[in-house]
PDB file of C-alpha atoms in Angstrom:
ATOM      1  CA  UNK A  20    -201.544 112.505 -24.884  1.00  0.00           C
ATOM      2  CA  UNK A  21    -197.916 112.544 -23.925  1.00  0.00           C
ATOM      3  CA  UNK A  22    -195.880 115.504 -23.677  1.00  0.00           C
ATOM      4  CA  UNK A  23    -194.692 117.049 -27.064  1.00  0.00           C
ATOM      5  CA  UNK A  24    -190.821 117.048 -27.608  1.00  0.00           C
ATOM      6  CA  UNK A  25    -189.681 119.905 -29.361  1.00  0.00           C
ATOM      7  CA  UNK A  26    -185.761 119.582 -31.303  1.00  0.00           C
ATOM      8  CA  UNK A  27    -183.698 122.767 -32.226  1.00  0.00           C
ATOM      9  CA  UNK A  28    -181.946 121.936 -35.215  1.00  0.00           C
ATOM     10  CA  UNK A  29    -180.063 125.366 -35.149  1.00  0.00           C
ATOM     11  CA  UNK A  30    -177.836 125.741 -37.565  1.00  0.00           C
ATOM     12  CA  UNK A  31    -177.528 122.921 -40.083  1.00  0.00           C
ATOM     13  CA  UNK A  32    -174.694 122.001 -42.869  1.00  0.00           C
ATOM     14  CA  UNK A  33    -176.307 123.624 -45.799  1.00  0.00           C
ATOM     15  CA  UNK A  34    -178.007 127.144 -44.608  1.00  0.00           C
ATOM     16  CA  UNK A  35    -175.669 130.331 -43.750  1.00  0.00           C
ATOM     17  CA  UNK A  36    -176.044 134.214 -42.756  1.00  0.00           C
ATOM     18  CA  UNK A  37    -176.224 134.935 -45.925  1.00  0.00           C
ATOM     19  CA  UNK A  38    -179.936 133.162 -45.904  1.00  0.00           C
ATOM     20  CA  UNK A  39    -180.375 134.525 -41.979  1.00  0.00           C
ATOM     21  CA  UNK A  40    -177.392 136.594 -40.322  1.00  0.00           C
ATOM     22  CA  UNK A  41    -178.506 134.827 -37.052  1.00  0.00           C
ATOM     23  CA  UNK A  42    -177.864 131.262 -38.067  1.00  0.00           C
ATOM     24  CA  UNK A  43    -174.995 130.253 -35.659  1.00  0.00           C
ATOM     25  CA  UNK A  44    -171.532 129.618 -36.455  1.00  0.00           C
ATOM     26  CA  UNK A  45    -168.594 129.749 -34.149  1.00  0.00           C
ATOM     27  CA  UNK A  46    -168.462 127.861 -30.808  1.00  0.00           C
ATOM     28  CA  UNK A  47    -170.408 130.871 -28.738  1.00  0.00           C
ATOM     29  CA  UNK A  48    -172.753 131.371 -31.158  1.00  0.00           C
ATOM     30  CA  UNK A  49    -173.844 127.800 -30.996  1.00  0.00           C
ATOM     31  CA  UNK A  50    -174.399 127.926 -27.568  1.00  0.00           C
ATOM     32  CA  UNK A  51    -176.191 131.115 -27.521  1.00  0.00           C
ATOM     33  CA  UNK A  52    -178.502 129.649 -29.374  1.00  0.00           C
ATOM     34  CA  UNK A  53    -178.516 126.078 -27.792  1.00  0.00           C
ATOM     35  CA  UNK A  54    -179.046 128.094 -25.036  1.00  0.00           C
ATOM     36  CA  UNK A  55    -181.848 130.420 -26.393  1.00  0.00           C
ATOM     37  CA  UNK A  56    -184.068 127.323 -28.461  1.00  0.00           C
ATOM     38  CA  UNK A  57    -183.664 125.160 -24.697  1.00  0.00           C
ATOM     39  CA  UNK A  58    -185.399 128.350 -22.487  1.00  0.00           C
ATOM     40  CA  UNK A  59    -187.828 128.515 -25.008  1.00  0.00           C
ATOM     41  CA  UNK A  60    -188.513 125.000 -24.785  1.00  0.00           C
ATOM     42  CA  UNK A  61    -186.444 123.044 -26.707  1.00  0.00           C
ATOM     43  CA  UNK A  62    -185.361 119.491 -24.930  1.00  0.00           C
ATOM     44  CA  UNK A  63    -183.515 118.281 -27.971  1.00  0.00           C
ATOM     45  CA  UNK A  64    -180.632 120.172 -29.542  1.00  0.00           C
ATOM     46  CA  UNK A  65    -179.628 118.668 -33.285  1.00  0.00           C
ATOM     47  CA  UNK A  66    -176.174 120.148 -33.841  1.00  0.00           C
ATOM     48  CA  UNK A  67    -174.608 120.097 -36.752  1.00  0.00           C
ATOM     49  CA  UNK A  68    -171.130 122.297 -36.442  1.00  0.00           C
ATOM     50  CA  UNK A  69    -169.263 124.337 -38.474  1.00  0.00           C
ATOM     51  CA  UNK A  70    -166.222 126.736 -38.509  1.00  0.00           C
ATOM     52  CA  UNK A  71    -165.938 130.331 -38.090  1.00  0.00           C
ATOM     53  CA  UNK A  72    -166.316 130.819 -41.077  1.00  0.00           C
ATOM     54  CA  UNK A  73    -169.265 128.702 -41.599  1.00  0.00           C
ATOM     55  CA  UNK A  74    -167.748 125.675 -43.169  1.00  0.00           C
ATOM     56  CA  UNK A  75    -169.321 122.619 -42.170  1.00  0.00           C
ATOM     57  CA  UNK A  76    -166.923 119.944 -40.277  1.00  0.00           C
ATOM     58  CA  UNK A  77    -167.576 116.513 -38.282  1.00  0.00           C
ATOM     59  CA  UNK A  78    -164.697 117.500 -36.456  1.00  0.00           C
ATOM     60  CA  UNK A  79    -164.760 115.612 -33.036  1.00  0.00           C
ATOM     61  CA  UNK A  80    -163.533 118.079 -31.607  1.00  0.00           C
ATOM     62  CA  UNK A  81    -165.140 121.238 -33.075  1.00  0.00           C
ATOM     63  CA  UNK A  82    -168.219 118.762 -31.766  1.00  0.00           C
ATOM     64  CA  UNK A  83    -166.686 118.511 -28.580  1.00  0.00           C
ATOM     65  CA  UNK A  84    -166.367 122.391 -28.084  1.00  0.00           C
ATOM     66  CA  UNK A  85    -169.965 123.261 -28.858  1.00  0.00           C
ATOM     67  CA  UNK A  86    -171.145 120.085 -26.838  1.00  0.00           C
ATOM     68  CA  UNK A  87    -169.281 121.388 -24.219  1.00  0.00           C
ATOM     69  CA  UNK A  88    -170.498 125.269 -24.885  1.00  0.00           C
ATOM     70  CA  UNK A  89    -173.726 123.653 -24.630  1.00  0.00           C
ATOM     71  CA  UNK A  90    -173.721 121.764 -21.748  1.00  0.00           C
ATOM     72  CA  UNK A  91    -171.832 124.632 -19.646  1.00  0.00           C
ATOM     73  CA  UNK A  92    -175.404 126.757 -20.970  1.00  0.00           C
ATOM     74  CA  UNK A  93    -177.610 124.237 -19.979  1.00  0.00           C
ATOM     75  CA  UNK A  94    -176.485 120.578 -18.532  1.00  0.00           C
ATOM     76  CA  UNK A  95    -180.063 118.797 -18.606  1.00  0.00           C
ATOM     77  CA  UNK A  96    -180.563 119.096 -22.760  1.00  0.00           C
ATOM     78  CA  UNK A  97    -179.989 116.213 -24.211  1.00  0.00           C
ATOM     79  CA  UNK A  98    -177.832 117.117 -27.451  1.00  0.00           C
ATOM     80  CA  UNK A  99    -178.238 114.650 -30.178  1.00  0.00           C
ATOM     81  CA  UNK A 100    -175.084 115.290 -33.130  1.00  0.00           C
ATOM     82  CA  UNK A 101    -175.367 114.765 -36.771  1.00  0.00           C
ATOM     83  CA  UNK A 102    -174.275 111.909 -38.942  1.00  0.00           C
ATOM     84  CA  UNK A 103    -175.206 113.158 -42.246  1.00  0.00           C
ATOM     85  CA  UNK A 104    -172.827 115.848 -41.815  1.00  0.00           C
ATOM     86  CA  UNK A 105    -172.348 117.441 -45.350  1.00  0.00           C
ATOM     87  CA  UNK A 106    -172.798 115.906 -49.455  1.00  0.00           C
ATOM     88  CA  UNK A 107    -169.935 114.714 -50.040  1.00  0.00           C
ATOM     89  CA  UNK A 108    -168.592 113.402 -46.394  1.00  0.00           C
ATOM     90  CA  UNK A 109    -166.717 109.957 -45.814  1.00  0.00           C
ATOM     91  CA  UNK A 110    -168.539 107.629 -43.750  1.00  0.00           C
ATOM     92  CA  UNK A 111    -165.467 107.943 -41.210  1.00  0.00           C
ATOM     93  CA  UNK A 112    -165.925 111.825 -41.019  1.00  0.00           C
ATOM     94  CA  UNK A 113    -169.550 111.529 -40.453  1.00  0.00           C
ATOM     95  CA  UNK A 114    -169.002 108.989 -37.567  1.00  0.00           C
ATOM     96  CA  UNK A 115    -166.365 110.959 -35.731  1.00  0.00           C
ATOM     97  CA  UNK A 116    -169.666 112.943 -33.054  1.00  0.00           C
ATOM     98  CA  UNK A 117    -170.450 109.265 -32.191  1.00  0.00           C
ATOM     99  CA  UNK A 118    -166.800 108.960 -30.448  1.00  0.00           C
ATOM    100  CA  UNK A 119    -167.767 111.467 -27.789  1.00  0.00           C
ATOM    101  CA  UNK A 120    -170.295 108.790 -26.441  1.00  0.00           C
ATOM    102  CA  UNK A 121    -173.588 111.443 -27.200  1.00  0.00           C
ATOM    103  CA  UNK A 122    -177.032 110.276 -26.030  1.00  0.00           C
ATOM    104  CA  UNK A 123    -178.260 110.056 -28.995  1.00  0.00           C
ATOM    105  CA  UNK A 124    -177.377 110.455 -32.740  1.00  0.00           C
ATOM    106  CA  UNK A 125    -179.028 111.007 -36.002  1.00  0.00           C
ATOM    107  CA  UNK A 126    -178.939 107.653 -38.440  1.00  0.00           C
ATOM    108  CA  UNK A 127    -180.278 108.205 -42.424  1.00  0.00           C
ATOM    109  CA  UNK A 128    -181.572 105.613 -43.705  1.00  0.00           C
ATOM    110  CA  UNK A 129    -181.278 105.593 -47.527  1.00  0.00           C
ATOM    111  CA  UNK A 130    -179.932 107.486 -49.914  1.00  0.00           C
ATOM    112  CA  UNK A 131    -181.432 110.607 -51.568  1.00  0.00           C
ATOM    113  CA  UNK A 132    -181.651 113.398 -54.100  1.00  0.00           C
ATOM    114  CA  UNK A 133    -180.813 116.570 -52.034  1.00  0.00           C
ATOM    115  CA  UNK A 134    -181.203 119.228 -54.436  1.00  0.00           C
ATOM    116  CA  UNK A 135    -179.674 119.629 -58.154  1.00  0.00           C
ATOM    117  CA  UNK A 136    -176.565 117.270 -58.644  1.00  0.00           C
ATOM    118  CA  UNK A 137    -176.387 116.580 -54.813  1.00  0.00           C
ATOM    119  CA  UNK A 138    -176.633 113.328 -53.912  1.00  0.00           C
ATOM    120  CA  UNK A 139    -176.860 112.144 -50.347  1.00  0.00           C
ATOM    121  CA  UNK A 140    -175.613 108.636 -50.273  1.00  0.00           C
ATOM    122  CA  UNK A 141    -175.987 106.320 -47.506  1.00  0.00           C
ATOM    123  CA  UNK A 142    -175.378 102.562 -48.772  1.00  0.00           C
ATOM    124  CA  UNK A 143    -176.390  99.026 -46.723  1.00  0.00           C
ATOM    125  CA  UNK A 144    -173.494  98.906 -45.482  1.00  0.00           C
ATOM    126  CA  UNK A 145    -172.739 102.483 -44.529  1.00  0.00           C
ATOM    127  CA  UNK A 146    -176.270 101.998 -42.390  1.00  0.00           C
ATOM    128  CA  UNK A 147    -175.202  98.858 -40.732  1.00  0.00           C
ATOM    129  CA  UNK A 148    -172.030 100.107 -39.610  1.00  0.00           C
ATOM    130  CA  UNK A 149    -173.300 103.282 -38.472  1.00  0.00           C
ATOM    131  CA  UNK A 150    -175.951 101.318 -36.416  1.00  0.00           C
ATOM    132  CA  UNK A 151    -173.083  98.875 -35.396  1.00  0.00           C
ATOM    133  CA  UNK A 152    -171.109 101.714 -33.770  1.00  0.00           C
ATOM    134  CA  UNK A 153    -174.170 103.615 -32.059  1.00  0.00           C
ATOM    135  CA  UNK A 154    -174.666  99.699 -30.575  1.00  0.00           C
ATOM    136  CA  UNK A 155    -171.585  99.724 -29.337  1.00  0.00           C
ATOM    137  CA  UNK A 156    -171.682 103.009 -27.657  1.00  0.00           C
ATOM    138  CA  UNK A 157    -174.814 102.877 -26.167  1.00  0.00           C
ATOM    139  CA  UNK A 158    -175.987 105.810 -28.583  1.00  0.00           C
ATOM    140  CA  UNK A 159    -179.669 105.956 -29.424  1.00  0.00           C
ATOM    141  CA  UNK A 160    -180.070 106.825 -33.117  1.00  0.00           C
ATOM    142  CA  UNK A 161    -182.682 109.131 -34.412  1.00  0.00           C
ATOM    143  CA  UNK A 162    -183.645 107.486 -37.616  1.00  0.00           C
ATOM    144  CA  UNK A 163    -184.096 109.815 -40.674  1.00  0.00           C
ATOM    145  CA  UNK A 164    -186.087 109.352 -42.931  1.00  0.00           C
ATOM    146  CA  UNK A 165    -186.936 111.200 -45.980  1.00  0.00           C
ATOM    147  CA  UNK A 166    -189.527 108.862 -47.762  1.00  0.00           C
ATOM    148  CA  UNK A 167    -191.284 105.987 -46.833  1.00  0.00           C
ATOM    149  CA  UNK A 168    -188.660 103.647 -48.177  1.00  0.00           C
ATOM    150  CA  UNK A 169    -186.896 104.766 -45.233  1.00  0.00           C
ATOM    151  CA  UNK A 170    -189.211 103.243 -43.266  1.00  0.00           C
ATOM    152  CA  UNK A 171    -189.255  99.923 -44.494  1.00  0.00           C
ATOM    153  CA  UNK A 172    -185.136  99.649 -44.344  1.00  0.00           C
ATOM    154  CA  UNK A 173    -185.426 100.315 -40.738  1.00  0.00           C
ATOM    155  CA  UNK A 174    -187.398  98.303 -40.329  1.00  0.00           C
ATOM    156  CA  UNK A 175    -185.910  95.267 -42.005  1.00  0.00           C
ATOM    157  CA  UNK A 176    -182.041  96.256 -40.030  1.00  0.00           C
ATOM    158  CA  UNK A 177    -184.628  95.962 -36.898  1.00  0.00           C
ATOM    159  CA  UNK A 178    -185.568  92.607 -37.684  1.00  0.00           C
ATOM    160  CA  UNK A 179    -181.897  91.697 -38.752  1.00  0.00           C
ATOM    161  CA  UNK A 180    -180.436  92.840 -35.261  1.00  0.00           C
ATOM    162  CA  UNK A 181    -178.976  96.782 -36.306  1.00  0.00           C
ATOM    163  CA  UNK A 182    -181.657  98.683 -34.747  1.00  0.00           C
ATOM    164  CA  UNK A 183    -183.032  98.031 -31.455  1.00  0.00           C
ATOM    165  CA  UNK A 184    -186.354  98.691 -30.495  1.00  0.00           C
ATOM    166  CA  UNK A 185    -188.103 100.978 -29.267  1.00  0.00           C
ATOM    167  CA  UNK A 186    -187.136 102.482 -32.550  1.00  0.00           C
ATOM    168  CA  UNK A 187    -187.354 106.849 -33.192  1.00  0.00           C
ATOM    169  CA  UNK A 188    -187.853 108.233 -36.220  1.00  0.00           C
ATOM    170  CA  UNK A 189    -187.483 111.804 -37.815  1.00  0.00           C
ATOM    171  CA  UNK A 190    -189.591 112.601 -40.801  1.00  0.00           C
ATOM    172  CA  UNK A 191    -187.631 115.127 -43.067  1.00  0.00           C
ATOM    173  CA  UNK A 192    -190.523 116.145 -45.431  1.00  0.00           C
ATOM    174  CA  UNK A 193    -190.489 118.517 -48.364  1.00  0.00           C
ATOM    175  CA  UNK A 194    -187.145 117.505 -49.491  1.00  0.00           C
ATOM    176  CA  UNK A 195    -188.137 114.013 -51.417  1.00  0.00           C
ATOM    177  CA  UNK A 196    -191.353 113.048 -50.254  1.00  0.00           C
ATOM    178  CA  UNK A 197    -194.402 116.133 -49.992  1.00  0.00           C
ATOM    179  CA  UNK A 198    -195.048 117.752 -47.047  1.00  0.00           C
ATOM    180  CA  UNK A 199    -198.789 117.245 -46.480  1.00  0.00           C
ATOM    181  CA  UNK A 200    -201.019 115.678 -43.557  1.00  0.00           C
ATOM    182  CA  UNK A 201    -201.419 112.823 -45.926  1.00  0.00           C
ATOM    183  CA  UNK A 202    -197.915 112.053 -46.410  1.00  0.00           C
ATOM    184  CA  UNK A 203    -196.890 112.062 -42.689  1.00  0.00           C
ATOM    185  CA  UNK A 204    -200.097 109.851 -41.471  1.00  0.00           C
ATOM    186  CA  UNK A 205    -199.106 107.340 -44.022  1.00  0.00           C
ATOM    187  CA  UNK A 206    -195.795 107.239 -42.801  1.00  0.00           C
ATOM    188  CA  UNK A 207    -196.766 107.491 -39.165  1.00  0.00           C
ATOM    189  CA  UNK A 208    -199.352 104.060 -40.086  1.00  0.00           C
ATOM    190  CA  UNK A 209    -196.048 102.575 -41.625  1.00  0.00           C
ATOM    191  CA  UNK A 210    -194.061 102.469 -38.108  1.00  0.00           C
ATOM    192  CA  UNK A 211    -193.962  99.289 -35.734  1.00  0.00           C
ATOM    193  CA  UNK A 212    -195.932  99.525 -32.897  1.00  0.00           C
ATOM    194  CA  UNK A 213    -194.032 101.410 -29.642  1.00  0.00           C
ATOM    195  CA  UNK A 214    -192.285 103.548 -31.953  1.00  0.00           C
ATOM    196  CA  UNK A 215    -191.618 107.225 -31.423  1.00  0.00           C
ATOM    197  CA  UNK A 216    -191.726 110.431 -34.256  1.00  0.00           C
ATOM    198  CA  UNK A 217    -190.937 113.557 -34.975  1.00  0.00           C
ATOM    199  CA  UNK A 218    -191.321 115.952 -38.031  1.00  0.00           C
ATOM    200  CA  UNK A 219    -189.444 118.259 -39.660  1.00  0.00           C
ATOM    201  CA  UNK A 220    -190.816 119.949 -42.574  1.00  0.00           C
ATOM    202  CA  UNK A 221    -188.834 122.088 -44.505  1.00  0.00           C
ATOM    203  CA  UNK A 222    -188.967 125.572 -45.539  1.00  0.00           C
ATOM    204  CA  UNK A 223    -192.418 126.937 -45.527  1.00  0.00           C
ATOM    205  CA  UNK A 224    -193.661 123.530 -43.789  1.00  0.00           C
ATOM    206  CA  UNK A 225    -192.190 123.909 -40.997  1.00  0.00           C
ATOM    207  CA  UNK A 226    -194.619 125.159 -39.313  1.00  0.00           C
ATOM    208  CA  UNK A 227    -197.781 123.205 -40.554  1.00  0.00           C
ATOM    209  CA  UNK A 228    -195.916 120.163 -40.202  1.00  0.00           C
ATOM    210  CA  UNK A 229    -195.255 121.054 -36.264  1.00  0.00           C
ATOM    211  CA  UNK A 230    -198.717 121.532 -35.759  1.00  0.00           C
ATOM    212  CA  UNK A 231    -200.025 118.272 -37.476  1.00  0.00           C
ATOM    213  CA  UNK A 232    -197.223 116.622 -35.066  1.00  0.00           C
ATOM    214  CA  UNK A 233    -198.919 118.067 -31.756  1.00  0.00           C
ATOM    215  CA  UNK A 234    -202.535 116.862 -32.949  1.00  0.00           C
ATOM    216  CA  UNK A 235    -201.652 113.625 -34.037  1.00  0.00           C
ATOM    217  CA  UNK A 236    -199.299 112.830 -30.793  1.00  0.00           C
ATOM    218  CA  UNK A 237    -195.949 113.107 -32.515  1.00  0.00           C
ATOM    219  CA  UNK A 238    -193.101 115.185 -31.799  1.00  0.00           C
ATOM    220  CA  UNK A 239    -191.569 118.447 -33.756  1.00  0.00           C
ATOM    221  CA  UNK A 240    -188.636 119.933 -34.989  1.00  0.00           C
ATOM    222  CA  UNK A 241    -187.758 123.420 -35.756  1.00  0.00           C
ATOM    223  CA  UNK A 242    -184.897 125.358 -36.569  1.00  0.00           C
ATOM    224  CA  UNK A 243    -182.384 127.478 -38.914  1.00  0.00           C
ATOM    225  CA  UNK A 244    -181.538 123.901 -40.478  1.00  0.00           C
ATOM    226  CA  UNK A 245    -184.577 123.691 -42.216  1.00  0.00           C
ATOM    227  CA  UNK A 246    -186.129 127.062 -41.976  1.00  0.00           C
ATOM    228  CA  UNK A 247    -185.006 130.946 -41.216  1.00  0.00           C
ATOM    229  CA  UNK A 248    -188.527 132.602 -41.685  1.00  0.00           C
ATOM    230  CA  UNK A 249    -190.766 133.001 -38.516  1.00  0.00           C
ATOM    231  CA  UNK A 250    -193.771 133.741 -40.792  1.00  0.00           C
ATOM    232  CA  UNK A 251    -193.495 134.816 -45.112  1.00  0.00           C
ATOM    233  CA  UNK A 252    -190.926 136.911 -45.437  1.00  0.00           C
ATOM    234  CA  UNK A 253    -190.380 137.853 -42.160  1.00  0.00           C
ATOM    235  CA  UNK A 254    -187.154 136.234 -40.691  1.00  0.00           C
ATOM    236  CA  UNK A 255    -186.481 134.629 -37.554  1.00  0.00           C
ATOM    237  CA  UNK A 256    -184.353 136.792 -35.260  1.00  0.00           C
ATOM    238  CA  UNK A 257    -183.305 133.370 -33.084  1.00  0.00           C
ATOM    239  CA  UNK A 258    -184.171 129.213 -33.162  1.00  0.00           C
ATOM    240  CA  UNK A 259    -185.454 130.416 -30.041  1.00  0.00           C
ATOM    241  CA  UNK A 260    -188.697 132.374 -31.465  1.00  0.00           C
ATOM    242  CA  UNK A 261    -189.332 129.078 -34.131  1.00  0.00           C
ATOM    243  CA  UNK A 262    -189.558 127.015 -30.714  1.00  0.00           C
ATOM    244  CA  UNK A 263    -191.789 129.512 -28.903  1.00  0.00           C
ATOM    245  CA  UNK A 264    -193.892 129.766 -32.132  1.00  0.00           C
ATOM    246  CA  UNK A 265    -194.605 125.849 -31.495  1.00  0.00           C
ATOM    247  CA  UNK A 266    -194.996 125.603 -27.888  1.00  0.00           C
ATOM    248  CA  UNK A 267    -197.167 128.193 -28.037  1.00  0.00           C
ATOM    249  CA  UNK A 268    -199.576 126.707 -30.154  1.00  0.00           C
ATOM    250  CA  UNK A 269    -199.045 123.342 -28.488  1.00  0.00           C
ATOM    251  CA  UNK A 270    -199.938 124.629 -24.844  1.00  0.00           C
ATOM    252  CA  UNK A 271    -203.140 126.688 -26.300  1.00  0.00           C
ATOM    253  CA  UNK A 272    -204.232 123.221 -27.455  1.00  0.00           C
ATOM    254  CA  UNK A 273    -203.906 121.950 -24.593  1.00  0.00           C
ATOM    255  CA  UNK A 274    -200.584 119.707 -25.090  1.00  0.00           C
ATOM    256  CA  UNK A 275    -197.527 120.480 -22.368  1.00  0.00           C
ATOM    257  CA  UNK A 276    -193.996 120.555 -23.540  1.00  0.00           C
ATOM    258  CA  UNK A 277    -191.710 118.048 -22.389  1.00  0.00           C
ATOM    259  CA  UNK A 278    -188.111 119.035 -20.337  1.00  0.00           C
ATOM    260  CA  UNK A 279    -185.418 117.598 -21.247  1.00  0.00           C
ATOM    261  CA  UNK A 280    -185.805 114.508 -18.528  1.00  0.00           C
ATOM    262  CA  UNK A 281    -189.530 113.723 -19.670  1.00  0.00           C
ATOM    263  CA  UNK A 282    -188.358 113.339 -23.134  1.00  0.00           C
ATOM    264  CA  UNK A 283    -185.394 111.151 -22.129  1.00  0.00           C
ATOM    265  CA  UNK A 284    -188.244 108.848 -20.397  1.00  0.00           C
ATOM    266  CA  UNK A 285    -190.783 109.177 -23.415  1.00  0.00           C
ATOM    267  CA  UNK A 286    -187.849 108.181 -25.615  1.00  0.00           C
ATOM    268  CA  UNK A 287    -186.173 105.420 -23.779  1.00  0.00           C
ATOM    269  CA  UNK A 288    -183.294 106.668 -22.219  1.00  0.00           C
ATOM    270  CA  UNK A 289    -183.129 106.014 -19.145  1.00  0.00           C
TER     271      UNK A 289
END
């Protein structure tokens, strides 16, 4: 079995210190954690940004900053930005990461209830163009998906020439679609053959999720994003103790953890 790939998704759009005082918000914090998750053994950082204050931005430049923060920290991690950005976004803020040429970049594909009146919306045409740009710039998308419907639209922009192959996906589960062992093997059965995945699950399957990832050969993601809690009710003092939570387990299975340049070759990029 291949080596696992473990993503930081540190601090999200949605979740703030109110929820965990350590979730990151100004340009050092960022990288402090960037920093923290990668030594733990993180190859992936998924950065969303935000103010000072904690207000979510696409900002290029904000991006720019904590890119740059993050790189100065550690050069080798390969830093993949957000395109969902916040509710309520323009397509043209979301796209603005995708300017600063990243190796990678996160592309949703579909549209979905996020919670009460939210609504996430990401049309045909707002997925073709995103695609269409990340072609353009040589930018590997990470394709999200949050319910098997997901699945089949990627795979029908694949076969219409949007998405090149070998195609990576990101399971967000517990958000639309359950987080259970059942859910994520039917979606891992749905994906063309050569593909790559990763899970996310959210809140309190986080965790469980993770670990179904390193016994089925997938990959995991961890994080303030989608969860602040270490274990029930205890929360997590860094990103950096999620990830060691997860490599931990993986290596007492018996499953190494990928660096930064073994996921870049498990993934395509170079």
């Amino acid at each position: 079995m291949e080596k696992l790939i473990i993503t930081a998704a540190i601090c999200g759009a949605e979740v703030t210190k109110e929820n965990n005082p350590s979730v990151p918000y100004t340009v050092e914090e960022i990288g402090r954690e960037a920093e923290a998750a990668y030594k733990a053994g993180a190859s992936i950082i998924h950065l969303h940004v935000r103010e000072d204050d904690g207000t979510p931005t696409q900002s290029k430049e904000r991006f720019k900053a904590c890119i740059d923060e993050i790189k100065k920290r550690c050069p080798d991690v390969i830093v993949q930005p957000s395109t969902g950005g916040a509710v309520g976004m323009t397509d043209e803020e979301r796209l603005q990461p995708v300017e600063l040429n990243p190796e990678m970049a996160t592309l949703d594909c579909g549209t979905l209830n996020f919670g009460g009146d939210e609504i996430f919306v990401n049309t045909e045409n707002t997925i073709k163009n995103f695609a269409n740009v990340m072609n353009e710039k040589n930018v590997k998308p990470e394709i999200e998906v949050f319910d098997k419907g997901m699945v089949d639209l990627a795979i029908r922009y694949h076969k219409q020439g949007f998405i090149k192959a070998p195609m990576h996906f990101d399971f967000v589960l517990g958000v639309q679609m359950d987080a259970t062992v059942r859910d994520l093997a039917y979606l891992v059965h749905s994906l063309p053959e050569g593909s790559t995945w990763t899970v996310a699950g959210v809140g309190r399957h986080e965790i469980p999720m993770a670990v179904a990832a390193i016994i089925m050969g997938g990959h995991a993601r961890v994080g303030f994003e989608d969860n602040v809690y270490l274990s029930k009710g205890v929360l997590a003092k860094s990103n950096a103790e999620l990830v060691e939570k997860v490599a931990r387990i993986s290596r007492e299975v018996g499953r190494e953890v990928a660096t930064p340049d073994e996921a870049r070759k498990i993934l395509g990029l170079k």
